[in-house]
Structures are given as structure tokens and as C-alpha cells.
């Protein structure tokens, strides 16, 4: 009887020890992906372009089981607002942060400071910082070249094959890294490939579509022989497109925009816009979160990722690949 009692006690002890070890293992196990928070900070939560970025990030969060707060200012001009959002996001001790800096110089030091505490993944636009763990963006210099080629092709098509005449470009804001790179690529390509094109105006606006409209209207009035305009982001393309439409110059003054929304797609269909350089913002959002999660785990990630740019025209806008870029799933 003593032997049976001793055996039972020993079994009970072993079972209790095993349960204790399991409980200890469960307690010390690393947090699951569901416990991981990776905020994404965009330039402007109200813009269609940034809503696509957020949709991609949201889908990545669902697929990867990561909590993804969607943060950003109400306008791309609110640089101080974005800096405050970044500081508050870092203070919440996330696993990593994904951000598209609103302004190259101003965001440099805040990103340096953030990166001293968490991994920082950059998307879309650069900053004056070397602290990004990874940077996912369109090659914006190449995007500017694509725009120049598209504008030259549209001018040639409207002028019996002659690629010559006055052209202009309008940039939404000074100092934005991605926009400056597009400007660089556009100007370089015009000079290198199209000697018949004369850049007569290189204007900055204030980030408002109405200002883009007014600048374009003034350019058209001052240069009645103007052949083409490059508007280097969505907001400027909206404003300049409106100026072309109001002056009935569709097909006469070629316009290449950057990015897309319903208004620009309608302009393209109506012949107001000659072409759009379209990025892949959904991929930026999705892969930004995916990369941030990998980096937070100490995994090796690519330092620079080109997410691509495509010229969309009325002729190719129904192609499946292009259609997916123009009509992304936001939910």
C-alpha cells in the first residue's frame, strides 16, 4: 500500500512540475504578432492617394495579425503636425514606425531621433536622414523621366510628329523630396532627349488645386503657343486639368499628371489629360508594414525598394495591370 501511495505521489509531483514548466514557458514566450503595433504616418489622411496607401497597410495588418494605427495630418503642408504625430507615435513604444515625410529637411532630425528608439521604415518620400532601416518608394527621378517621355509623345501626336515648342512644369510644394526628384528627372530628360522642347516656366504652388489652376491659367494666357505642362502630383494635376478644361484646350495643350483619382481618370477619358504617371501606393502601404514587422524581429530587409511607376494613357488604361492601379481595393 505504501508503494502505491508513493507511486501516486511521485506521479502527482511529475505532473505538477510539468504543468509548472508549461506555465512558465507560456509566460516567457515572445509576444504574438497580434500584440505588435506598427503605426503608419502619411502626409494627408484626406487625399485619395494616401487613402490607397492606408488601405494597403490595413490589409497587411489583417494578413499579418498586426495592429496598424493609421495616422497623418489633414494636409501635406502641416509639417509641424506630422512631426508631433511621429513623436507621439514613438512615445507609445511601437515595434516599428512607417512614415512618408512631408518635407525633406524638416523631418530629418525628428526621424533621426525616432530611429534611436524604434525601427523607422520610409515610404514614398525621403528625408534628410540616414536612419531609415528600409525605404520603399517610386524611383521619382525615373518617374519624372517617364513624364517627360509621355509629354513629348503627346506633343508629337498632336503636331504631326514634331516634338517641339514651349512646355512648363508646376510643382505642388517646394522642398518635398519626391517632388524635387520628379522635377529633376523631368528636366534632365527634356534636356537630354528633346532639344525641340523649351521649358519656359518652372513654378511652385502652395499645395492647393486652386493655386495650380490659377498658375496654369496665367501660363496659358502668357504663352498662347504653349504645347504642354507637367503637373507633378495629384493635387496639381487636378488644378491644371481644370484650367485646360475651362479653356477648351484638351488635345491642344498636352498635360501629364502624377497619380490618379476619379477626377483625373475622367479627365483622361475626356481627353483633357494626355497621360498620368501612376505609382503603386497600395504596395507601398502593404510592403511598408510587412517590412517593418520583419525589421522589428531583427530580420534582414532591403535598404531600398523601387515600387515602380507606369505611364497611363487612354489607350492602355483598360489593361488589367493598369486597371488594378487605377481602381485599387480600399476595403
PDB file of N, CA, C and O in Angstrom, residues 242-281:
ATOM      1  N   UNK A 242      -8.229  71.298 -64.620  1.00  0.00           N
ATOM      2  CA  UNK A 242      -9.394  72.187 -64.630  1.00  0.00           C
ATOM      3  C   UNK A 242      -9.142  73.400 -65.527  1.00  0.00           C
ATOM      4  O   UNK A 242     -10.033  73.838 -66.267  1.00  0.00           O
ATOM      5  N   UNK A 243      -7.914  73.931 -65.484  1.00  0.00           N
ATOM      6  CA  UNK A 243      -7.570  75.070 -66.348  1.00  0.00           C
ATOM      7  C   UNK A 243      -7.638  74.679 -67.822  1.00  0.00           C
ATOM      8  O   UNK A 243      -8.152  75.445 -68.650  1.00  0.00           O
ATOM      9  N   UNK A 244      -7.134  73.501 -68.168  1.00  0.00           N
ATOM     10  CA  UNK A 244      -7.196  73.018 -69.550  1.00  0.00           C
ATOM     11  C   UNK A 244      -8.652  72.864 -69.997  1.00  0.00           C
ATOM     12  O   UNK A 244      -9.036  73.282 -71.101  1.00  0.00           O
ATOM     13  N   UNK A 245      -9.471  72.288 -69.116  1.00  0.00           N
ATOM     14  CA  UNK A 245     -10.885  72.070 -69.445  1.00  0.00           C
ATOM     15  C   UNK A 245     -11.623  73.394 -69.627  1.00  0.00           C
ATOM     16  O   UNK A 245     -12.393  73.562 -70.588  1.00  0.00           O
ATOM     17  N   UNK A 246     -11.411  74.342 -68.720  1.00  0.00           N
ATOM     18  CA  UNK A 246     -12.127  75.618 -68.774  1.00  0.00           C
ATOM     19  C   UNK A 246     -11.755  76.431 -70.009  1.00  0.00           C
ATOM     20  O   UNK A 246     -12.566  77.221 -70.500  1.00  0.00           O
ATOM     21  N   UNK A 247     -10.549  76.231 -70.514  1.00  0.00           N
ATOM     22  CA  UNK A 247     -10.100  76.965 -71.699  1.00  0.00           C
ATOM     23  C   UNK A 247     -10.238  76.157 -72.988  1.00  0.00           C
ATOM     24  O   UNK A 247      -9.758  76.587 -74.046  1.00  0.00           O
ATOM     25  N   UNK A 248     -10.911  74.978 -72.884  1.00  0.00           N
ATOM     26  CA  UNK A 248     -11.148  74.117 -74.059  1.00  0.00           C
ATOM     27  C   UNK A 248      -9.860  73.811 -74.826  1.00  0.00           C
ATOM     28  O   UNK A 248      -9.812  73.885 -76.055  1.00  0.00           O
ATOM     29  N   UNK A 249      -8.812  73.456 -74.060  1.00  0.00           N
ATOM     30  CA  UNK A 249      -7.505  73.220 -74.677  1.00  0.00           C
ATOM     31  C   UNK A 249      -7.108  71.740 -74.668  1.00  0.00           C
ATOM     32  O   UNK A 249      -5.956  71.406 -74.912  1.00  0.00           O
ATOM     33  N   UNK A 250      -8.066  70.868 -74.354  1.00  0.00           N
ATOM     34  CA  UNK A 250      -7.775  69.443 -74.391  1.00  0.00           C
ATOM     35  C   UNK A 250      -7.307  69.020 -75.774  1.00  0.00           C
ATOM     36  O   UNK A 250      -7.963  69.296 -76.771  1.00  0.00           O
ATOM     37  N   UNK A 251      -6.138  68.371 -75.844  1.00  0.00           N
ATOM     38  CA  UNK A 251      -5.577  67.959 -77.134  1.00  0.00           C
ATOM     39  C   UNK A 251      -4.714  69.023 -77.778  1.00  0.00           C
ATOM     40  O   UNK A 251      -3.948  68.734 -78.702  1.00  0.00           O
ATOM     41  N   UNK A 252      -4.848  70.268 -77.299  1.00  0.00           N
ATOM     42  CA  UNK A 252      -4.029  71.370 -77.835  1.00  0.00           C
ATOM     43  C   UNK A 252      -2.837  71.657 -76.919  1.00  0.00           C
ATOM     44  O   UNK A 252      -1.739  71.917 -77.396  1.00  0.00           O
ATOM     45  N   UNK A 253      -3.103  71.659 -75.617  1.00  0.00           N
ATOM     46  CA  UNK A 253      -2.027  71.760 -74.636  1.00  0.00           C
ATOM     47  C   UNK A 253      -1.961  70.409 -73.923  1.00  0.00           C
ATOM     48  O   UNK A 253      -2.860  70.047 -73.168  1.00  0.00           O
ATOM     49  N   UNK A 254      -0.906  69.661 -74.195  1.00  0.00           N
ATOM     50  CA  UNK A 254      -0.765  68.338 -73.581  1.00  0.00           C
ATOM     51  C   UNK A 254      -0.515  68.490 -72.079  1.00  0.00           C
ATOM     52  O   UNK A 254       0.174  69.419 -71.648  1.00  0.00           O
ATOM     53  N   UNK A 255      -1.101  67.585 -71.296  1.00  0.00           N
ATOM     54  CA  UNK A 255      -0.911  67.613 -69.849  1.00  0.00           C
ATOM     55  C   UNK A 255      -0.586  66.209 -69.349  1.00  0.00           C
ATOM     56  O   UNK A 255      -1.335  65.265 -69.598  1.00  0.00           O
ATOM     57  N   UNK A 256       0.522  66.096 -68.650  1.00  0.00           N
ATOM     58  CA  UNK A 256       0.871  64.853 -67.954  1.00  0.00           C
ATOM     59  C   UNK A 256       0.786  65.128 -66.462  1.00  0.00           C
ATOM     60  O   UNK A 256       1.418  66.064 -65.951  1.00  0.00           O
ATOM     61  N   UNK A 257      -0.003  64.328 -65.768  1.00  0.00           N
ATOM     62  CA  UNK A 257      -0.131  64.439 -64.315  1.00  0.00           C
ATOM     63  C   UNK A 257       0.592  63.299 -63.622  1.00  0.00           C
ATOM     64  O   UNK A 257       1.184  62.429 -64.261  1.00  0.00           O
ATOM     65  N   UNK A 258       0.520  63.303 -62.302  1.00  0.00           N
ATOM     66  CA  UNK A 258       1.159  62.262 -61.495  1.00  0.00           C
ATOM     67  C   UNK A 258       0.138  61.776 -60.482  1.00  0.00           C
ATOM     68  O   UNK A 258      -0.471  62.568 -59.784  1.00  0.00           O
ATOM     69  N   UNK A 259      -0.065  60.441 -60.417  1.00  0.00           N
ATOM     70  CA  UNK A 259      -1.058  59.802 -59.552  1.00  0.00           C
ATOM     71  C   UNK A 259      -2.446  59.914 -60.177  1.00  0.00           C
ATOM     72  O   UNK A 259      -2.613  60.506 -61.247  1.00  0.00           O
ATOM     73  N   UNK A 260      -3.445  59.343 -59.500  1.00  0.00           N
ATOM     74  CA  UNK A 260      -4.778  59.303 -60.108  1.00  0.00           C
ATOM     75  C   UNK A 260      -5.867  59.291 -59.049  1.00  0.00           C
ATOM     76  O   UNK A 260      -5.648  58.881 -57.908  1.00  0.00           O
ATOM     77  N   UNK A 261      -7.021  59.782 -59.446  1.00  0.00           N
ATOM     78  CA  UNK A 261      -8.264  59.622 -58.692  1.00  0.00           C
ATOM     79  C   UNK A 261      -9.397  59.698 -59.701  1.00  0.00           C
ATOM     80  O   UNK A 261      -9.159  59.739 -60.915  1.00  0.00           O
ATOM     81  N   UNK A 262     -10.629  59.674 -59.251  1.00  0.00           N
ATOM     82  CA  UNK A 262     -11.775  59.652 -60.173  1.00  0.00           C
ATOM     83  C   UNK A 262     -11.784  60.862 -61.099  1.00  0.00           C
ATOM     84  O   UNK A 262     -12.093  60.745 -62.291  1.00  0.00           O
ATOM     85  N   UNK A 263     -11.440  62.028 -60.548  1.00  0.00           N
ATOM     86  CA  UNK A 263     -11.457  63.248 -61.357  1.00  0.00           C
ATOM     87  C   UNK A 263     -10.417  63.174 -62.471  1.00  0.00           C
ATOM     88  O   UNK A 263     -10.699  63.505 -63.636  1.00  0.00           O
ATOM     89  N   UNK A 264      -9.209  62.720 -62.144  1.00  0.00           N
ATOM     90  CA  UNK A 264      -8.149  62.654 -63.153  1.00  0.00           C
ATOM     91  C   UNK A 264      -8.437  61.569 -64.190  1.00  0.00           C
ATOM     92  O   UNK A 264      -8.114  61.736 -65.370  1.00  0.00           O
ATOM     93  N   UNK A 265      -9.019  60.472 -63.744  1.00  0.00           N
ATOM     94  CA  UNK A 265      -9.375  59.411 -64.698  1.00  0.00           C
ATOM     95  C   UNK A 265     -10.436  59.917 -65.678  1.00  0.00           C
ATOM     96  O   UNK A 265     -10.385  59.621 -66.875  1.00  0.00           O
ATOM     97  N   UNK A 266     -11.390  60.709 -65.177  1.00  0.00           N
ATOM     98  CA  UNK A 266     -12.397  61.297 -66.075  1.00  0.00           C
ATOM     99  C   UNK A 266     -11.736  62.271 -67.046  1.00  0.00           C
ATOM    100  O   UNK A 266     -12.060  62.285 -68.246  1.00  0.00           O
ATOM    101  N   UNK A 267     -10.805  63.096 -66.551  1.00  0.00           N
ATOM    102  CA  UNK A 267     -10.061  63.999 -67.437  1.00  0.00           C
ATOM    103  C   UNK A 267      -9.333  63.208 -68.525  1.00  0.00           C
ATOM    104  O   UNK A 267      -9.282  63.624 -69.682  1.00  0.00           O
ATOM    105  N   UNK A 268      -8.770  62.070 -68.139  1.00  0.00           N
ATOM    106  CA  UNK A 268      -8.051  61.235 -69.101  1.00  0.00           C
ATOM    107  C   UNK A 268      -9.013  60.687 -70.152  1.00  0.00           C
ATOM    108  O   UNK A 268      -8.739  60.737 -71.362  1.00  0.00           O
ATOM    109  N   UNK A 269     -10.146  60.199 -69.709  1.00  0.00           N
ATOM    110  CA  UNK A 269     -11.169  59.686 -70.630  1.00  0.00           C
ATOM    111  C   UNK A 269     -11.687  60.762 -71.573  1.00  0.00           C
ATOM    112  O   UNK A 269     -11.977  60.494 -72.746  1.00  0.00           O
ATOM    113  N   UNK A 270     -11.797  61.986 -71.055  1.00  0.00           N
ATOM    114  CA  UNK A 270     -12.359  63.098 -71.836  1.00  0.00           C
ATOM    115  C   UNK A 270     -11.324  63.778 -72.732  1.00  0.00           C
ATOM    116  O   UNK A 270     -11.661  64.715 -73.457  1.00  0.00           O
ATOM    117  N   UNK A 271     -10.070  63.354 -72.656  1.00  0.00           N
ATOM    118  CA  UNK A 271      -9.029  63.961 -73.488  1.00  0.00           C
ATOM    119  C   UNK A 271      -8.458  65.248 -72.933  1.00  0.00           C
ATOM    120  O   UNK A 271      -7.693  65.940 -73.624  1.00  0.00           O
ATOM    121  N   UNK A 272      -8.812  65.595 -71.688  1.00  0.00           N
ATOM    122  CA  UNK A 272      -8.262  66.798 -71.056  1.00  0.00           C
ATOM    123  C   UNK A 272      -6.812  66.542 -70.654  1.00  0.00           C
ATOM    124  O   UNK A 272      -5.941  67.402 -70.814  1.00  0.00           O
ATOM    125  N   UNK A 273      -6.564  65.350 -70.124  1.00  0.00           N
ATOM    126  CA  UNK A 273      -5.224  64.933 -69.726  1.00  0.00           C
ATOM    127  C   UNK A 273      -4.690  63.944 -70.754  1.00  0.00           C
ATOM    128  O   UNK A 273      -5.421  63.050 -71.207  1.00  0.00           O
ATOM    129  N   UNK A 274      -3.418  64.084 -71.113  1.00  0.00           N
ATOM    130  CA  UNK A 274      -2.809  63.190 -72.098  1.00  0.00           C
ATOM    131  C   UNK A 274      -2.312  61.897 -71.464  1.00  0.00           C
ATOM    132  O   UNK A 274      -2.291  60.841 -72.108  1.00  0.00           O
ATOM    133  N   UNK A 275      -1.874  61.983 -70.210  1.00  0.00           N
ATOM    134  CA  UNK A 275      -1.357  60.803 -69.536  1.00  0.00           C
ATOM    135  C   UNK A 275      -1.134  61.053 -68.067  1.00  0.00           C
ATOM    136  O   UNK A 275      -1.053  62.201 -67.608  1.00  0.00           O
ATOM    137  N   UNK A 276      -1.063  59.972 -67.303  1.00  0.00           N
ATOM    138  CA  UNK A 276      -0.800  60.034 -65.870  1.00  0.00           C
ATOM    139  C   UNK A 276       0.337  59.078 -65.532  1.00  0.00           C
ATOM    140  O   UNK A 276       0.331  57.924 -65.974  1.00  0.00           O
ATOM    141  N   UNK A 277       1.290  59.556 -64.765  1.00  0.00           N
ATOM    142  CA  UNK A 277       2.317  58.661 -64.233  1.00  0.00           C
ATOM    143  C   UNK A 277       1.771  58.115 -62.914  1.00  0.00           C
ATOM    144  O   UNK A 277       1.543  58.873 -61.971  1.00  0.00           O
ATOM    145  N   UNK A 278       1.515  56.814 -62.891  1.00  0.00           N
ATOM    146  CA  UNK A 278       0.841  56.205 -61.749  1.00  0.00           C
ATOM    147  C   UNK A 278       1.814  55.323 -60.969  1.00  0.00           C
ATOM    148  O   UNK A 278       2.478  54.459 -61.532  1.00  0.00           O
ATOM    149  N   UNK A 279       1.858  55.563 -59.675  1.00  0.00           N
ATOM    150  CA  UNK A 279       2.688  54.770 -58.777  1.00  0.00           C
ATOM    151  C   UNK A 279       1.887  53.559 -58.285  1.00  0.00           C
ATOM    152  O   UNK A 279       0.798  53.275 -58.769  1.00  0.00           O
ATOM    153  N   UNK A 280       2.443  52.869 -57.280  1.00  0.00           N
ATOM    154  CA  UNK A 280       1.727  51.743 -56.660  1.00  0.00           C
ATOM    155  C   UNK A 280       1.629  52.001 -55.162  1.00  0.00           C
ATOM    156  O   UNK A 280       2.309  51.359 -54.350  1.00  0.00           O
ATOM    157  N   UNK A 281       0.781  52.971 -54.761  1.00  0.00           N
ATOM    158  CA  UNK A 281       0.702  53.330 -53.346  1.00  0.00           C
ATOM    159  C   UNK A 281       0.196  52.190 -52.464  1.00  0.00           C
ATOM    160  O   UNK A 281       0.578  52.094 -51.293  1.00  0.00           O
TER     161      UNK A 281
END
